[in-house]
């Protein structure tokens, strides 16, 4: 039996890195959120991430993306890097964590629907079944974590807008990955998001002067790892699969958030929360599995080969 080449497993590994780091972001956001307002936290995170990505681009001599990629880069930067981060940070101040997780997890469903409608992505039965199981798990986690009466209409609307922006940004990013490198798409998307958040620069400077060092370090961590690294590994994996399958992968985030909150914050989950987390992971496994004896080529075309060196 021949051993599968290593590069076949790289997209799955990149997806795992993304999911783990994005889950850790929820813990870091909660920690930094007491010292930084939603817009300032988003801007600080994006500036830290953009700085790291630009340095990497210079070292790799990536250059500017081709003109054909800018539409997708601009839209993903505006909607996902910019609007999504501010709306989610703001929304989580208005609703409890369970409600926020529940509403934002509409995003993967929207990604699958938009991907099928706008990109021609397939929607195989296993993907739909897996997403149904994962969404049931997300609902279970959300309800088990809800604080009963702690949600506001504004908070729910903000989280829903964040989910729509996230889904739209992913679908806009996918075609750009066929025109530019993963690093170019991620770097310039992050820069666009930082520009969008510049109106919060005054708040960032003022709050950074009084924030504890731990909160500022959390913000820098958010920029370097859940943004610079995780958005790059996300783009790498997205370029090699469909938007729907990548969106379904993010259903593992609620389960990991529960585990990380337990370990880092001492928030012991209840039985219902653990059951919901297990359903999320089971759904991801189903959605990413393939029918026996069949292989599927990546929809929406092959990505441009990455430059090396």
Coordinates of C-alpha atoms in Angstrom, one line a residue:
X1 CA 0.0 0.0 0.0
X2 CA 1.4 3.3 -1.0
X3 CA 1.7 6.1 1.6
X4 CA -0.2 9.3 0.7
X5 CA 2.1 12.2 0.1
X6 CA 2.4 14.7 2.9
X7 CA 1.0 17.6 0.9
X8 CA -2.4 15.9 0.8
X9 CA -2.7 16.4 4.6
X10 CA -1.5 20.0 4.7
X11 CA -4.9 21.6 4.0
X12 CA -6.5 19.6 6.9
X13 CA -3.6 20.5 9.2
X14 CA -4.0 24.2 8.2
X15 CA -7.7 23.9 9.0
X16 CA -7.0 22.4 12.5
X17 CA -4.5 25.3 13.2
X18 CA -7.1 27.8 12.2
X19 CA -9.9 26.3 14.4
X20 CA -7.7 26.0 17.5
X21 CA -6.4 29.6 17.2
X22 CA -9.9 31.0 16.5
X23 CA -11.2 29.2 19.5
X24 CA -8.5 30.7 21.7
X25 CA -9.4 34.1 20.4
X26 CA -12.7 34.0 22.3
X27 CA -10.9 33.5 25.5
X28 CA -8.4 36.3 24.7
X29 CA -11.2 38.7 23.7
X30 CA -13.0 38.1 27.0
X31 CA -9.8 38.9 28.8
X32 CA -8.9 42.0 26.9
X33 CA -12.5 43.3 26.6
X34 CA -12.5 44.8 30.1
X35 CA -9.7 47.2 29.1
X36 CA -10.4 47.9 25.4
X37 CA -13.6 49.0 23.7
X38 CA -14.8 46.9 20.7
X39 CA -13.5 49.2 18.0
X40 CA -10.1 49.8 19.7
X41 CA -9.6 46.1 20.3
X42 CA -10.4 45.3 16.7
X43 CA -8.0 48.0 15.4
X44 CA -5.1 47.0 17.8
X45 CA -5.6 43.4 16.8
X46 CA -5.5 44.2 13.1
X47 CA -2.5 46.5 13.4
X48 CA -0.5 43.8 15.1
X49 CA -1.5 41.2 12.6
X50 CA -0.9 43.5 9.6
X51 CA 2.6 44.4 10.8
X52 CA 3.6 40.7 11.1
X53 CA 2.1 39.9 7.7
X54 CA 3.7 42.8 5.9
X55 CA 7.1 41.9 7.4
X56 CA 6.6 38.3 6.1
X57 CA 5.5 39.6 2.7
X58 CA 8.7 41.7 2.4
X59 CA 10.9 38.8 3.4
X60 CA 9.2 36.6 0.8
X61 CA 9.2 39.4 -1.8
X62 CA 5.5 38.8 -2.5
X63 CA 4.8 42.2 -4.0
X64 CA 1.3 43.6 -4.7
X65 CA -1.6 41.3 -5.6
X66 CA -2.7 41.3 -9.3
X67 CA -5.5 43.8 -10.1
X68 CA -8.0 40.9 -10.7
X69 CA -7.7 39.9 -7.0
X70 CA -8.4 43.3 -5.5
X71 CA -12.2 43.1 -5.6
X72 CA -12.2 39.9 -3.5
X73 CA -9.4 41.2 -1.2
X74 CA -11.2 44.5 -0.6
X75 CA -14.6 43.0 0.1
X76 CA -13.1 40.4 2.5
X77 CA -11.1 43.0 4.2
X78 CA -14.0 45.4 4.6
X79 CA -16.6 42.8 5.7
X80 CA -14.6 40.1 7.5
X81 CA -11.4 41.7 8.9
X82 CA -13.1 45.1 9.6
X83 CA -16.8 45.0 10.1
X84 CA -17.1 41.5 11.5
X85 CA -14.5 42.1 14.3
X86 CA -16.1 45.3 15.5
X87 CA -19.6 44.0 15.3
X88 CA -18.7 40.8 17.2
X89 CA -16.8 42.6 19.9
X90 CA -19.7 45.0 20.4
X91 CA -22.3 42.3 20.2
X92 CA -20.6 40.2 22.9
X93 CA -20.9 43.1 25.3
X94 CA -24.7 43.2 24.8
X95 CA -25.5 39.5 25.0
X96 CA -24.3 36.5 27.0
X97 CA -21.6 34.2 25.5
X98 CA -24.1 31.5 24.7
X99 CA -26.4 33.7 22.7
X100 CA -23.4 35.2 20.8
X101 CA -22.1 31.7 19.9
X102 CA -25.5 30.6 18.8
X103 CA -26.2 33.5 16.5
X104 CA -22.7 33.7 15.0
X105 CA -22.9 30.0 14.2
X106 CA -25.4 30.9 11.5
X107 CA -22.3 31.9 9.5
X108 CA -21.2 28.5 8.3
X109 CA -24.7 27.8 7.0
X110 CA -24.7 31.1 5.1
X111 CA -21.3 30.3 3.7
X112 CA -22.6 27.0 2.3
X113 CA -25.6 28.7 0.8
X114 CA -23.7 31.6 -0.7
X115 CA -21.0 29.4 -1.9
X116 CA -23.5 27.2 -3.8
X117 CA -25.3 30.2 -5.2
X118 CA -22.4 32.5 -6.2
X119 CA -19.4 30.1 -6.6
X120 CA -21.2 27.0 -7.8
X121 CA -19.9 24.9 -4.9
X122 CA -21.4 21.5 -4.5
X123 CA -23.6 20.7 -1.5
X124 CA -23.2 16.9 -1.1
X125 CA -25.5 15.1 1.4
X126 CA -22.6 14.5 3.9
X127 CA -21.9 18.2 4.1
X128 CA -25.5 19.0 4.7
X129 CA -25.9 16.2 7.3
X130 CA -22.7 17.2 9.1
X131 CA -23.7 20.9 9.2
X132 CA -27.2 19.9 10.6
X133 CA -25.5 17.9 13.4
X134 CA -23.0 20.6 14.2
X135 CA -25.7 23.3 14.2
X136 CA -27.7 21.2 16.6
X137 CA -24.6 21.0 18.8
X138 CA -24.0 24.8 18.6
X139 CA -27.7 25.4 19.6
X140 CA -27.2 23.0 22.5
X141 CA -24.0 24.8 23.6
X142 CA -25.6 28.2 23.2
X143 CA -28.7 27.3 25.2
X144 CA -26.7 25.7 28.0
X145 CA -24.5 28.8 28.3
X146 CA -27.2 31.4 28.1
X147 CA -27.7 33.6 31.1
X148 CA -31.5 33.8 30.7
X149 CA -32.8 37.3 30.0
X150 CA -29.3 38.8 29.6
X151 CA -29.6 39.4 25.8
X152 CA -30.6 42.6 24.1
X153 CA -32.2 43.1 20.7
X154 CA -29.2 45.2 19.7
X155 CA -26.7 42.5 20.8
X156 CA -28.5 39.8 18.8
X157 CA -28.7 42.1 15.7
X158 CA -25.0 42.9 16.0
X159 CA -24.1 39.2 16.2
X160 CA -26.3 38.4 13.3
X161 CA -24.7 41.2 11.2
X162 CA -21.3 39.8 12.2
X163 CA -22.3 36.3 10.9
X164 CA -23.5 37.8 7.6
X165 CA -20.3 39.8 7.2
X166 CA -18.2 36.7 8.0
X167 CA -20.0 34.6 5.5
X168 CA -19.9 37.2 2.8
X169 CA -16.2 37.9 3.4
X170 CA -15.3 34.2 3.0
X171 CA -17.2 33.9 -0.2
X172 CA -15.6 37.1 -1.6
X173 CA -12.2 35.8 -0.6
X174 CA -12.4 32.5 -2.4
X175 CA -12.1 33.8 -6.0
X176 CA -9.2 36.1 -5.0
X177 CA -7.2 33.0 -3.9
X178 CA -7.3 31.8 -7.5
X179 CA -5.6 35.1 -8.6
X180 CA -3.1 35.9 -5.8
X181 CA -1.1 34.0 -3.2
X182 CA -2.4 33.1 0.2
X183 CA -0.1 35.5 1.9
X184 CA -1.1 38.4 -0.4
X185 CA -4.8 37.8 0.1
X186 CA -4.4 37.6 3.9
X187 CA -2.0 40.5 4.2
X188 CA -3.9 43.0 2.1
X189 CA -7.2 41.9 3.5
X190 CA -5.9 42.6 7.0
X191 CA -4.6 46.0 5.9
X192 CA -8.0 46.9 4.4
X193 CA -9.6 45.9 7.7
X194 CA -7.1 48.1 9.7
X195 CA -7.9 51.1 7.4
X196 CA -11.6 50.5 8.0
X197 CA -11.1 50.6 11.8
X198 CA -8.9 53.7 11.8
X199 CA -11.7 55.9 13.2
X200 CA -11.1 54.1 16.5
X201 CA -7.4 55.1 16.6
X202 CA -8.1 57.8 19.2
X203 CA -9.8 55.3 21.5
X204 CA -7.0 52.8 21.1
X205 CA -4.3 55.3 22.0
X206 CA -6.3 56.5 25.0
X207 CA -7.2 53.1 26.3
X208 CA -3.7 51.6 25.7
X209 CA -2.3 54.3 28.1
X210 CA -4.4 53.0 31.0
X211 CA -4.8 49.3 30.1
X212 CA -3.0 46.7 32.1
X213 CA -0.1 45.0 30.4
X214 CA -2.0 41.6 30.4
X215 CA -4.8 43.1 28.3
X216 CA -2.4 44.7 25.8
X217 CA -0.6 41.4 25.5
X218 CA -3.9 39.6 24.8
X219 CA -4.6 42.2 22.1
X220 CA -1.1 41.6 20.5
X221 CA -1.7 37.8 20.8
X222 CA -5.0 38.2 18.9
X223 CA -3.2 40.0 16.1
X224 CA -0.2 37.6 15.8
X225 CA -1.9 34.3 16.1
X226 CA -5.7 34.2 15.6
X227 CA -5.4 36.9 12.9
X228 CA -2.0 36.8 11.1
X229 CA -1.4 33.0 11.5
X230 CA -4.9 31.6 11.6
X231 CA -6.3 33.7 8.7
X232 CA -3.3 32.6 6.6
X233 CA -3.8 28.9 7.4
X234 CA -7.5 29.4 6.7
X235 CA -6.8 31.0 3.3
X236 CA -4.4 28.1 2.5
X237 CA -7.0 25.5 3.3
X238 CA -9.9 27.5 1.6
X239 CA -7.9 27.7 -1.6
X240 CA -7.9 23.9 -1.7
X241 CA -11.5 23.0 -0.9
X242 CA -14.9 24.5 -1.1
X243 CA -16.2 27.4 1.0
X244 CA -19.0 25.2 2.4
X245 CA -16.6 22.5 3.7
X246 CA -14.3 25.1 5.3
X247 CA -17.3 26.9 6.9
X248 CA -18.5 23.6 8.4
X249 CA -15.0 23.0 9.9
X250 CA -15.5 26.1 12.1
X251 CA -18.3 24.3 13.9
X252 CA -15.5 22.8 16.0
X253 CA -14.8 26.2 17.5
X254 CA -17.6 26.1 20.1
X255 CA -16.5 22.8 21.5
X256 CA -12.9 24.0 21.8
X257 CA -14.0 27.3 23.4
X258 CA -15.8 25.3 26.0
X259 CA -12.7 23.2 26.7
X260 CA -10.4 26.3 26.7
X261 CA -12.7 28.3 29.0
X262 CA -12.7 25.3 31.4
X263 CA -8.9 25.1 31.4
X264 CA -8.0 28.9 31.3
X265 CA -10.9 30.5 33.1
X266 CA -12.1 27.8 35.4
X267 CA -15.6 27.8 33.8
X268 CA -16.7 24.2 34.4
X269 CA -19.1 23.2 31.6
X270 CA -22.3 21.3 32.4
X271 CA -23.4 18.0 30.9
X272 CA -25.6 19.7 28.3
X273 CA -22.7 21.9 27.2
X274 CA -20.4 18.9 26.8
X275 CA -23.0 17.0 24.8
X276 CA -23.4 20.0 22.5
X277 CA -19.6 20.2 22.0
X278 CA -19.5 16.5 21.2
X279 CA -22.2 17.1 18.6
X280 CA -20.3 20.0 17.0
X281 CA -17.2 17.8 16.6
X282 CA -19.2 14.8 15.3
X283 CA -20.8 17.1 12.7
X284 CA -17.5 18.4 11.5
X285 CA -16.2 14.8 11.1
X286 CA -19.2 13.9 9.0
X287 CA -19.1 17.1 6.9
X288 CA -15.4 16.6 6.0
X289 CA -15.7 12.9 5.3
X290 CA -15.9 11.6 1.7
X291 CA -18.0 8.9 0.2
X292 CA -16.1 5.6 0.1
X293 CA -14.5 5.0 -3.2
X294 CA -15.0 8.5 -4.5
X295 CA -12.8 11.5 -4.7
X296 CA -13.9 15.1 -5.4
X297 CA -11.8 17.7 -7.1
X298 CA -11.8 21.2 -5.6
X299 CA -14.6 23.3 -6.9
X300 CA -14.0 26.8 -8.3
X301 CA -10.7 25.9 -9.9
X302 CA -7.2 25.1 -8.9
X303 CA -5.2 27.6 -6.7
X304 CA -2.2 29.3 -8.1
X305 CA 1.0 27.5 -7.0
X306 CA 2.6 29.2 -4.0
X307 CA 6.0 30.8 -4.4
X308 CA 8.8 29.3 -2.4
X309 CA 11.6 31.2 -0.9

